[in-house]
Short mmCIF file of C-alpha atoms and ligand atoms in Angstrom, two decimals:
data_model
loop_
_atom_site.label_atom_id
_atom_site.label_comp_id
_atom_site.label_asym_id
_atom_site.label_seq_id
_atom_site.Cartn_x
_atom_site.Cartn_y
_atom_site.Cartn_z
CA MET A 2 54.45 46.24 -73.89
CA ASN A 3 52.03 47.19 -70.67
CA GLN A 4 50.63 45.36 -68.96
CA PRO A 5 46.67 45.84 -67.16
CA ALA A 6 46.83 46.43 -63.44
CA PRO A 7 46.45 42.88 -61.86
CA VAL A 8 42.37 43.46 -61.07
CA THR A 9 42.55 42.32 -57.04
CA TRP A 10 39.54 42.29 -54.32
CA LYS A 11 39.89 45.33 -52.35
CA SER A 12 40.64 44.02 -49.23
CA ARG A 13 41.27 39.97 -48.03
CA TRP A 14 37.85 40.70 -46.31
CA THR A 15 35.76 40.50 -49.25
CA PHE A 16 37.28 38.36 -50.11
CA ILE A 17 36.11 36.59 -47.17
CA LEU A 18 32.84 37.37 -48.73
CA ALA A 19 33.63 36.04 -51.78
CA ALA A 20 34.73 32.56 -51.42
CA THR A 21 32.09 32.40 -48.41
CA GLY A 22 29.97 33.51 -50.90
CA SER A 23 31.09 30.65 -53.62
CA ALA A 24 30.52 27.79 -51.03
CA VAL A 25 27.72 28.69 -49.06
CA GLY A 26 24.74 27.79 -51.51
CA LEU A 27 22.31 25.80 -52.14
CA GLY A 28 25.27 23.52 -50.76
CA ASN A 29 23.79 23.70 -47.79
CA ILE A 30 20.25 24.88 -47.04
CA TRP A 31 19.07 22.34 -49.80
CA LYS A 32 21.20 19.88 -50.03
CA PHE A 33 23.24 19.55 -46.97
CA PRO A 34 19.99 18.68 -44.22
CA TYR A 35 18.49 16.03 -47.15
CA ILE A 36 21.70 13.49 -47.98
CA THR A 37 22.34 13.89 -44.47
CA GLY A 38 18.15 12.78 -43.74
CA GLU A 39 18.58 10.66 -46.70
CA ASN A 40 21.94 8.79 -45.32
CA GLY A 41 20.60 8.19 -40.81
CA GLY A 42 22.67 11.30 -39.67
CA GLY A 43 24.05 11.67 -37.06
CA ALA A 44 27.09 9.42 -38.06
CA PHE A 45 27.64 10.62 -41.92
CA VAL A 46 27.78 14.79 -39.98
CA LEU A 47 30.61 13.14 -38.52
CA VAL A 48 32.15 11.83 -41.50
CA TYR A 49 31.61 14.84 -43.45
CA LEU A 50 33.13 16.61 -40.92
CA ALA A 51 36.10 15.03 -40.69
CA CYS A 52 36.05 15.18 -44.35
CA ILE A 53 35.61 18.59 -44.00
CA LEU A 54 38.74 18.72 -41.57
CA LEU A 55 41.27 16.21 -42.92
CA ILE A 56 40.66 16.80 -46.74
CA GLY A 57 39.17 20.02 -47.71
CA ILE A 58 40.61 23.00 -45.80
CA PRO A 59 43.85 21.20 -46.84
CA VAL A 60 42.53 21.93 -50.25
CA MET A 61 41.98 25.09 -49.80
CA ILE A 62 44.51 26.46 -48.15
CA ALA A 63 46.29 24.64 -52.45
CA GLU A 64 44.21 25.61 -54.32
CA ILE A 65 43.97 29.48 -52.90
CA MET A 66 47.56 29.59 -52.95
CA VAL A 67 48.52 28.25 -56.34
CA GLY A 68 45.18 30.79 -57.86
CA ARG A 69 47.26 33.98 -56.05
CA THR A 70 50.46 32.49 -57.05
CA GLY A 71 49.96 32.40 -60.53
CA ARG A 72 47.54 35.30 -60.70
CA SER A 73 45.28 33.55 -63.60
CA ASP A 74 42.49 31.70 -64.85
CA PRO A 75 42.90 27.73 -63.61
CA ILE A 76 44.75 26.36 -66.12
CA HIS A 77 47.32 29.32 -66.77
CA SER A 78 47.98 28.77 -63.57
CA MET A 79 48.52 25.24 -63.10
CA LEU A 80 50.52 25.79 -66.55
CA ALA A 81 52.18 28.31 -64.98
CA LEU A 82 53.26 26.98 -61.90
CA SER A 83 54.52 23.35 -63.11
CA ARG A 84 56.97 25.08 -65.31
CA GLU A 85 57.94 26.61 -63.58
CA SER A 86 58.76 23.35 -61.16
CA GLY A 87 60.25 21.65 -64.03
CA GLY A 88 55.57 20.17 -64.38
CA THR A 89 54.66 18.73 -67.12
CA LYS A 90 51.97 20.64 -69.39
CA VAL A 91 49.13 17.58 -68.39
CA TRP A 92 48.74 19.58 -64.78
CA GLY A 93 46.79 22.38 -66.78
CA LEU A 94 43.41 19.21 -67.47
CA VAL A 95 43.48 20.38 -64.00
CA GLY A 96 41.76 23.27 -64.91
CA GLY A 97 40.33 22.31 -67.53
CA ILE A 98 38.21 19.77 -66.16
CA GLY A 99 36.84 21.67 -62.92
CA MET A 100 36.18 24.90 -65.96
CA ILE A 101 34.14 21.87 -67.59
CA ALA A 102 33.18 20.65 -64.27
CA GLY A 103 32.30 23.98 -63.12
CA LEU A 104 29.43 24.55 -66.35
CA MET A 105 27.45 20.95 -65.83
CA ILE A 106 27.45 21.90 -61.66
CA MET A 107 25.33 24.80 -63.82
CA MET A 108 23.60 22.36 -65.07
CA PHE A 109 21.04 21.34 -62.49
CA TYR A 110 22.72 23.79 -59.87
CA SER A 111 20.48 26.47 -61.95
CA VAL A 112 17.05 23.93 -61.82
CA VAL A 113 17.14 24.86 -58.28
CA ALA A 114 18.30 27.57 -57.77
CA GLY A 115 14.56 28.68 -60.32
CA TRP A 116 12.68 26.89 -57.43
CA ALA A 117 13.90 28.82 -54.83
CA LEU A 118 13.11 31.88 -57.34
CA GLU A 119 9.42 30.24 -57.72
CA TYR A 120 8.79 30.05 -54.32
CA VAL A 121 10.49 33.47 -53.99
CA PHE A 122 7.23 34.26 -56.04
CA GLN A 123 4.72 32.23 -54.40
CA SER A 124 5.83 33.36 -51.07
CA VAL A 125 5.38 37.41 -51.83
CA SER A 126 1.95 36.47 -52.91
CA GLY A 127 1.45 34.99 -50.19
CA ASN A 128 0.21 31.88 -51.91
CA TYR A 129 1.05 28.67 -49.39
CA HIS A 130 0.09 30.70 -45.99
CA GLY A 131 -2.01 29.45 -44.66
CA ALA A 132 -2.78 26.41 -46.80
CA ASP A 133 -2.50 22.54 -45.83
CA PRO A 134 0.62 21.02 -45.99
CA ALA A 135 -1.30 18.19 -49.16
CA GLN A 136 -1.75 21.49 -50.97
CA ILE A 137 2.40 22.63 -50.07
CA GLU A 138 3.42 18.61 -51.43
CA ALA A 139 0.77 18.90 -54.67
CA HIS A 140 2.31 22.38 -55.11
CA PHE A 141 5.37 21.05 -55.29
CA ASN A 142 4.95 18.42 -57.21
CA GLU A 143 3.53 20.02 -60.30
CA LEU A 144 6.60 22.31 -60.53
CA LEU A 145 8.14 19.62 -60.41
CA THR A 146 6.62 18.16 -63.81
CA SER A 147 5.97 21.43 -64.99
CA ASP A 148 9.03 21.65 -68.12
CA SER A 149 7.69 25.28 -68.86
CA GLN A 150 7.66 26.66 -65.11
CA GLN A 151 10.58 25.04 -64.23
CA LEU A 152 11.80 26.64 -67.79
CA ILE A 153 10.65 29.81 -67.04
CA TRP A 154 12.39 30.82 -63.62
CA HIS A 155 16.03 28.36 -64.63
CA SER A 156 16.22 30.97 -67.51
CA LEU A 157 15.71 33.72 -65.59
CA PHE A 158 17.85 32.70 -62.82
CA SER A 159 20.55 31.44 -65.94
CA PHE A 160 20.32 35.04 -66.58
CA ILE A 161 20.31 36.88 -63.77
CA THR A 162 23.70 35.04 -63.54
CA ALA A 163 25.18 35.67 -66.80
CA THR A 164 24.69 39.59 -66.40
CA VAL A 165 26.22 39.19 -62.85
CA VAL A 166 29.78 37.34 -64.24
CA ALA A 167 29.55 39.32 -67.75
CA ALA A 168 29.84 42.86 -65.48
CA GLY A 169 32.50 41.83 -63.86
CA VAL A 170 33.20 40.52 -60.86
CA ALA A 171 35.63 42.30 -58.50
CA LYS A 172 32.65 45.17 -58.26
CA GLY A 173 29.79 43.01 -58.02
CA ILE A 174 29.85 39.67 -56.14
CA GLY A 175 32.07 42.21 -53.74
CA LYS A 176 29.56 44.87 -52.72
CA ALA A 177 26.66 41.99 -52.50
CA VAL A 178 27.71 39.92 -50.42
CA GLU A 179 29.03 42.36 -47.99
CA ILE A 180 25.25 42.74 -48.21
CA LEU A 181 23.78 39.58 -48.15
CA MET A 182 25.76 37.05 -46.62
CA PRO A 183 24.86 38.32 -42.87
CA LEU A 184 21.51 39.06 -43.47
CA LEU A 185 21.41 35.12 -44.43
CA PHE A 186 22.93 34.38 -41.69
CA LEU A 187 20.70 36.31 -39.46
CA PHE A 188 17.88 35.17 -40.84
CA LEU A 189 19.28 31.60 -40.63
CA ILE A 190 19.39 32.36 -36.82
CA ILE A 191 15.82 34.10 -36.46
CA LEU A 192 14.91 30.27 -38.51
CA VAL A 193 16.55 28.00 -35.92
CA GLY A 194 14.91 30.30 -32.58
CA TYR A 195 11.73 29.47 -34.69
CA SER A 196 12.39 25.92 -34.92
CA ALA A 197 13.46 25.47 -31.01
CA ILE A 198 10.29 26.81 -29.63
CA ASN A 199 7.81 25.66 -32.25
CA GLY A 200 9.32 22.34 -34.00
CA ASP A 201 11.05 19.14 -31.53
CA PHE A 202 14.13 20.73 -31.12
CA SER A 203 15.65 17.98 -29.32
CA ALA A 204 14.25 14.84 -31.47
CA GLY A 205 16.55 17.37 -34.40
CA LEU A 206 19.68 17.24 -32.16
CA HIS A 207 19.78 14.39 -31.42
CA PHE A 208 19.07 13.57 -35.16
CA MET A 209 22.29 15.12 -36.02
CA PHE A 210 24.50 14.15 -33.95
CA ASP A 211 23.67 10.69 -32.11
CA THR A 212 26.08 8.71 -34.20
CA ASP A 213 25.18 5.33 -35.15
CA PHE A 214 28.01 4.17 -37.46
CA SER A 215 25.44 1.26 -38.12
CA ARG A 216 23.91 2.92 -40.30
CA LEU A 217 26.41 4.24 -42.06
CA SER A 218 26.52 2.80 -46.31
CA GLY A 219 30.06 2.69 -48.38
CA ASP A 220 27.69 5.05 -50.76
CA ALA A 221 26.93 7.73 -47.68
CA ILE A 222 30.65 8.07 -47.13
CA LEU A 223 31.93 8.48 -50.51
CA ILE A 224 28.51 11.31 -50.20
CA ALA A 225 29.46 12.93 -47.63
CA MET A 226 33.46 13.61 -48.81
CA GLY A 227 31.79 14.16 -52.26
CA HIS A 228 29.58 16.88 -50.40
CA ALA A 229 32.84 18.49 -48.03
CA PHE A 230 34.30 19.10 -51.43
CA PHE A 231 31.21 20.09 -53.22
CA THR A 232 29.89 22.69 -50.15
CA LEU A 233 33.38 24.37 -50.18
CA SER A 234 33.17 24.87 -53.99
CA LEU A 235 36.29 22.80 -54.61
CA GLY A 236 38.12 20.39 -56.82
CA MET A 237 37.57 22.74 -60.13
CA GLY A 238 38.07 25.97 -59.22
CA ALA A 239 35.93 28.22 -58.47
CA ILE A 240 37.85 29.22 -55.20
CA MET A 241 41.49 28.79 -57.88
CA ALA A 242 40.12 31.58 -59.09
CA TYR A 243 38.94 33.53 -56.90
CA GLY A 244 42.34 33.31 -55.28
CA ALA A 245 43.77 35.19 -58.60
CA TYR A 246 42.39 38.09 -57.20
CA PHE A 247 43.87 38.19 -53.93
CA PRO A 248 45.30 40.71 -52.60
CA GLY A 249 48.64 41.51 -50.53
CA HIS A 250 50.78 38.34 -48.74
CA ALA A 251 48.18 37.66 -46.02
CA SER A 252 48.90 33.85 -44.34
CA ILE A 253 46.19 31.76 -46.59
CA GLY A 254 45.87 29.42 -43.33
CA LYS A 255 43.58 32.04 -41.21
CA THR A 256 41.28 32.93 -43.92
CA VAL A 257 40.64 29.44 -44.74
CA MET A 258 39.61 28.10 -41.39
CA THR A 259 37.05 31.30 -41.36
CA ILE A 260 35.75 30.80 -45.16
CA ALA A 261 35.58 26.97 -43.65
CA VAL A 262 34.23 27.41 -40.20
CA LEU A 263 31.34 29.86 -41.73
CA ASP A 264 30.40 27.24 -44.05
CA THR A 265 30.22 24.15 -41.97
CA VAL A 266 28.60 25.97 -39.14
CA ILE A 267 25.29 27.78 -41.59
CA ALA A 268 25.10 23.58 -43.04
CA LEU A 269 24.43 23.00 -39.73
CA LEU A 270 22.43 25.79 -38.96
CA ALA A 271 20.45 25.01 -42.01
CA GLY A 272 20.22 21.76 -40.09
CA MET A 273 18.82 22.53 -36.79
CA ALA A 274 16.36 25.20 -38.67
CA MET A 275 14.95 22.26 -40.68
CA PHE A 276 14.95 19.35 -38.85
CA PRO A 277 13.20 19.79 -35.62
CA LEU A 278 10.16 21.53 -37.54
CA VAL A 279 10.36 17.60 -39.86
CA PHE A 280 9.51 16.13 -36.49
CA ALA A 281 7.59 17.86 -35.80
CA ASN A 282 4.77 18.07 -38.32
CA GLY A 283 5.23 14.13 -38.39
CA LEU A 284 7.45 14.12 -41.58
CA THR A 285 10.96 11.63 -42.32
CA PRO A 286 13.59 13.97 -42.95
CA GLY A 287 14.91 10.60 -45.27
CA GLN A 288 12.42 12.03 -47.94
CA GLY A 289 15.24 14.25 -50.61
CA PRO A 290 15.01 17.14 -52.34
CA GLY A 291 12.13 18.63 -50.98
CA LEU A 292 12.92 18.89 -47.79
CA MET A 293 13.67 23.18 -48.04
CA PHE A 294 10.76 23.10 -50.35
CA VAL A 295 7.67 21.37 -48.91
CA THR A 296 8.46 21.60 -45.07
CA LEU A 297 9.91 25.06 -44.50
CA PRO A 298 6.49 25.80 -46.46
CA VAL A 299 4.30 24.28 -44.20
CA ALA A 300 6.44 25.77 -41.11
CA PHE A 301 6.10 29.26 -43.16
CA SER A 302 1.97 28.40 -43.63
CA ASN A 303 1.43 27.65 -39.93
CA MET A 304 3.91 31.11 -38.42
CA THR A 305 2.27 34.43 -37.68
CA GLY A 306 4.08 36.77 -40.38
CA GLY A 307 5.58 34.10 -42.25
CA VAL A 308 4.75 36.23 -45.78
CA PHE A 309 6.99 37.90 -44.81
CA PHE A 310 10.07 35.52 -43.40
CA GLY A 311 8.46 33.03 -45.72
CA SER A 312 9.34 35.94 -48.61
CA LEU A 313 13.01 36.81 -47.56
CA PHE A 314 13.74 33.04 -46.58
CA PHE A 315 13.55 32.45 -50.85
CA ALA A 316 15.24 35.62 -51.76
CA LEU A 317 18.20 34.49 -49.40
CA VAL A 318 17.96 30.90 -50.84
CA SER A 319 18.14 32.10 -54.05
CA ILE A 320 21.45 34.64 -53.30
CA ALA A 321 23.42 32.83 -51.76
CA ALA A 322 22.21 30.73 -55.49
CA LEU A 323 23.33 33.41 -57.33
CA SER A 324 26.85 33.95 -55.73
CA SER A 325 27.68 30.51 -55.76
CA SER A 326 26.81 30.39 -59.68
CA ILE A 327 28.79 33.78 -60.51
CA SER A 328 31.78 31.47 -59.11
CA LEU A 329 31.54 27.87 -60.95
CA ILE A 330 30.69 30.14 -64.73
CA GLU A 331 33.54 32.05 -63.44
CA PRO A 332 36.99 30.23 -63.85
CA GLY A 333 35.84 29.74 -67.66
CA VAL A 334 35.26 33.52 -67.52
CA ALA A 335 39.01 34.15 -67.04
CA TRP A 336 39.96 31.32 -69.47
CA LEU A 337 38.12 32.36 -72.30
CA GLU A 338 38.66 36.80 -71.22
CA LYS A 339 42.39 35.10 -71.73
CA GLN A 340 42.61 33.65 -75.58
CA ASN A 341 41.17 37.62 -75.89
CA ILE A 342 37.99 36.64 -76.73
CA ASN A 343 34.99 39.46 -74.34
CA ARG A 344 33.93 38.94 -71.22
CA ARG A 345 30.75 39.87 -72.34
CA LEU A 346 31.05 37.31 -75.41
CA SER A 347 32.74 34.57 -73.11
CA THR A 348 29.61 34.90 -70.25
CA TYR A 349 27.27 34.52 -72.80
CA GLY A 350 28.81 31.67 -74.33
CA LEU A 351 29.22 29.59 -71.66
CA GLY A 352 25.89 30.73 -70.17
CA LEU A 353 24.27 29.47 -72.96
CA ILE A 354 25.78 25.98 -72.87
CA ALA A 355 25.09 25.97 -68.96
CA TRP A 356 21.77 26.88 -69.99
CA VAL A 357 20.83 24.30 -72.47
CA GLY A 358 22.24 21.16 -69.87
CA GLY A 359 19.87 23.09 -67.69
CA VAL A 360 16.93 22.27 -70.13
CA ALA A 361 17.73 19.02 -70.74
CA SER A 362 18.48 18.24 -66.66
CA ILE A 363 14.75 20.38 -65.65
CA HIS A 364 13.62 17.51 -68.79
CA TYR A 365 14.81 14.28 -67.75
CA SER A 366 15.29 14.08 -64.38
CA ALA A 367 17.95 11.73 -64.68
CA VAL A 368 20.24 13.94 -66.33
CA PHE A 369 20.07 15.85 -63.33
CA ASP A 370 20.41 13.49 -61.49
CA ALA A 371 23.47 11.96 -63.28
CA LEU A 372 24.90 14.93 -63.46
CA ASP A 373 24.88 15.79 -59.38
CA TYR A 374 26.23 12.66 -58.72
CA ILE A 375 29.49 12.70 -61.47
CA THR A 376 30.44 15.82 -60.37
CA ALA A 377 29.61 16.52 -56.69
CA ASN A 378 31.38 12.30 -56.01
CA ILE A 379 33.88 12.30 -59.05
CA MET A 380 34.78 15.38 -60.58
CA LEU A 381 35.56 17.59 -57.39
CA PRO A 382 37.34 14.56 -55.74
CA LEU A 383 39.78 14.10 -58.54
CA GLY A 384 40.12 17.22 -58.49
CA GLY A 385 40.62 17.64 -55.38
CA LEU A 386 42.90 14.83 -55.29
CA LEU A 387 45.22 16.23 -58.05
CA ILE A 388 45.74 19.50 -56.63
CA ALA A 389 46.33 17.91 -53.19
CA LEU A 390 49.18 15.53 -55.26
CA PHE A 391 50.03 18.57 -57.12
CA VAL A 392 50.78 21.01 -54.12
CA GLY A 393 52.43 18.16 -51.98
CA TRP A 394 54.40 16.37 -53.96
CA ARG A 395 55.49 18.05 -57.59
CA LEU A 396 56.11 21.68 -56.55
CA ASP A 397 59.12 22.93 -54.26
CA PRO A 398 57.68 22.68 -51.00
CA LYS A 399 60.18 26.26 -50.10
CA ARG A 400 58.13 28.26 -52.83
CA VAL A 401 54.51 26.68 -51.57
CA LEU A 402 55.56 27.89 -47.71
CA ASP A 403 56.57 31.46 -49.08
CA GLU A 404 53.60 31.34 -51.31
CA THR A 405 51.38 30.01 -48.97
CA GLY A 406 52.08 32.98 -45.94
CA MET A 407 52.04 30.35 -43.06
CA ALA A 408 54.34 31.21 -40.85
CA ASN A 409 57.28 28.46 -41.50
CA GLY A 410 56.31 25.49 -38.25
CA PRO A 411 54.20 22.79 -37.20
CA LEU A 412 50.95 24.59 -38.50
CA PHE A 413 52.79 24.44 -41.83
CA SER A 414 54.48 20.99 -41.53
CA ALA A 415 50.55 19.66 -39.83
CA TRP A 416 49.80 21.25 -43.75
CA ARG A 417 51.59 19.72 -46.00
CA PHE A 418 51.62 16.17 -44.22
CA VAL A 419 47.94 15.94 -43.74
CA LEU A 420 48.22 17.19 -48.11
CA ARG A 421 50.24 14.87 -49.01
CA PHE A 422 49.53 11.76 -47.09
CA ILE A 423 46.29 12.05 -45.44
CA ALA A 424 44.24 13.61 -48.09
CA PRO A 425 44.90 11.56 -50.69
CA PHE A 426 44.95 8.81 -49.20
CA GLY A 427 41.47 9.19 -48.05
CA ILE A 428 40.51 10.05 -51.34
CA LEU A 429 41.12 6.82 -53.02
CA VAL A 430 40.51 4.84 -50.30
CA VAL A 431 37.09 6.10 -50.61
CA PHE A 432 37.10 6.48 -53.84
CA LEU A 433 37.60 1.69 -54.38
CA HIS A 434 35.41 1.18 -51.39
CA SER A 435 32.49 3.14 -52.98
CA LEU A 436 33.63 1.18 -56.02
CA GLY A 437 33.87 -1.61 -54.37
CA LEU A 438 36.89 -3.46 -54.83
CA PHE A 439 37.77 -4.38 -51.07
CA SER A 440 33.93 -6.36 -50.89
CA ALA A 441 35.74 -7.63 -54.26
CA LEU A 442 39.40 -8.69 -53.02
CA GLN A 443 37.09 -9.41 -50.15
CA ALA A 444 34.92 -12.45 -51.47
CA LEU A 445 38.52 -13.47 -53.42
CA PHE A 446 40.10 -14.32 -49.79
CA ASP A 447 36.82 -16.04 -47.79
N1 LIG B 517 29.46 25.46 -52.64
C1 LIG B 517 28.41 25.77 -53.57
C2 LIG B 517 26.89 25.23 -53.02
O1 LIG B 517 27.01 24.73 -51.14
C3 LIG B 517 28.14 24.15 -54.93
C4 LIG B 517 29.20 24.95 -55.76
C5 LIG B 517 30.22 23.81 -56.01
C6 LIG B 517 30.18 26.41 -56.44
C7 LIG B 517 31.49 24.12 -56.69
C8 LIG B 517 30.95 26.82 -56.68
C9 LIG B 517 31.73 25.21 -57.13
O2 LIG B 517 26.33 24.97 -52.84
#
């Protein structure tokens, strides 16, 4: 039997761009600034950074390693490594649950991406240019209460995502991200510059970096940890699926640092582009999800060249969303392909399921909120916990050393230690804390 040659990215650099494309998305530009706003700023940012460093980065190395070693979809990669190390088939479930989590995320992600598409349209037609803030806010509220409007843009975005995935990931995304990611970065920098000149930059900086731990609730810590998983696309097999196409045997450590740093810098830049404008306009950053869809248009509406910059900004947000959404359904598609169902059918089938869920989250905001909360705060950290335990405790350390391509030195030992002890312990503590178990215990002893 002749096996076809395994699909790989053109180079390690293409993998970095694809993984960064997956990581950088609505999470960085839409979600991070507003959850930071809702959770009081500085201290939240610090907890989030700690989670990236102590949980996100170690788990990402583990995910890529499993994908690259297994060279298959997350279920089969987990199964293969488990079998090889004498473990049970149950580990395959981690991939399966991840696949489902990906579809669940897509069910609200594509709705928000649809809003971004609508804003491209609004910006290009100059509709909010010169409008006053109240009008712009009213427009966003109208969009949120119009099922039919949202349905159009949600469907369009879902269709574009499915078309790209159906055409094959390696060729399509690889080329696209090479052009789009640098552009997105450039535009954020331009916006930060604008914000520094026209906004209240020091208020923005103070808000993001002054740490006042008394403002940090237990739930905020869970949200910070959940967001670390969400923003790095971890715990559901997206990065694992992409890792299966990783060419060659280069060290995973450096690659992961690059992706994580890019993702974090872009999230911080997005905050620095937005908060100074929020403060300069006398708004409060705690206002929630509307931050990007109200505050930024307000800024653009006053900017010279605002029509052009606004259009480009929302186009790039849409594209950043697209390079992420593709990775949300890829694990499922890869798995179905492995069952000999052709890629086209697999993609449109899964796309349809996600689309239906999206329709539900358009109509019921409770569905939207539940999908967001359950995936980011429960399913992704749980997936990450299991992956950390699997690679840290189940697999043979020699095999792990070999497959990460890292040198057998202090860096490898530090990574493995964090993966075995710190990350799982951290995730568990945050879970227990948010379940209120600690306060319940405390009450018992009082
Ligand atoms: N990381 C993406 C973002 O920040 C979202 C995502 C989560 C994508 C999980 C893939 C997997 O927008």
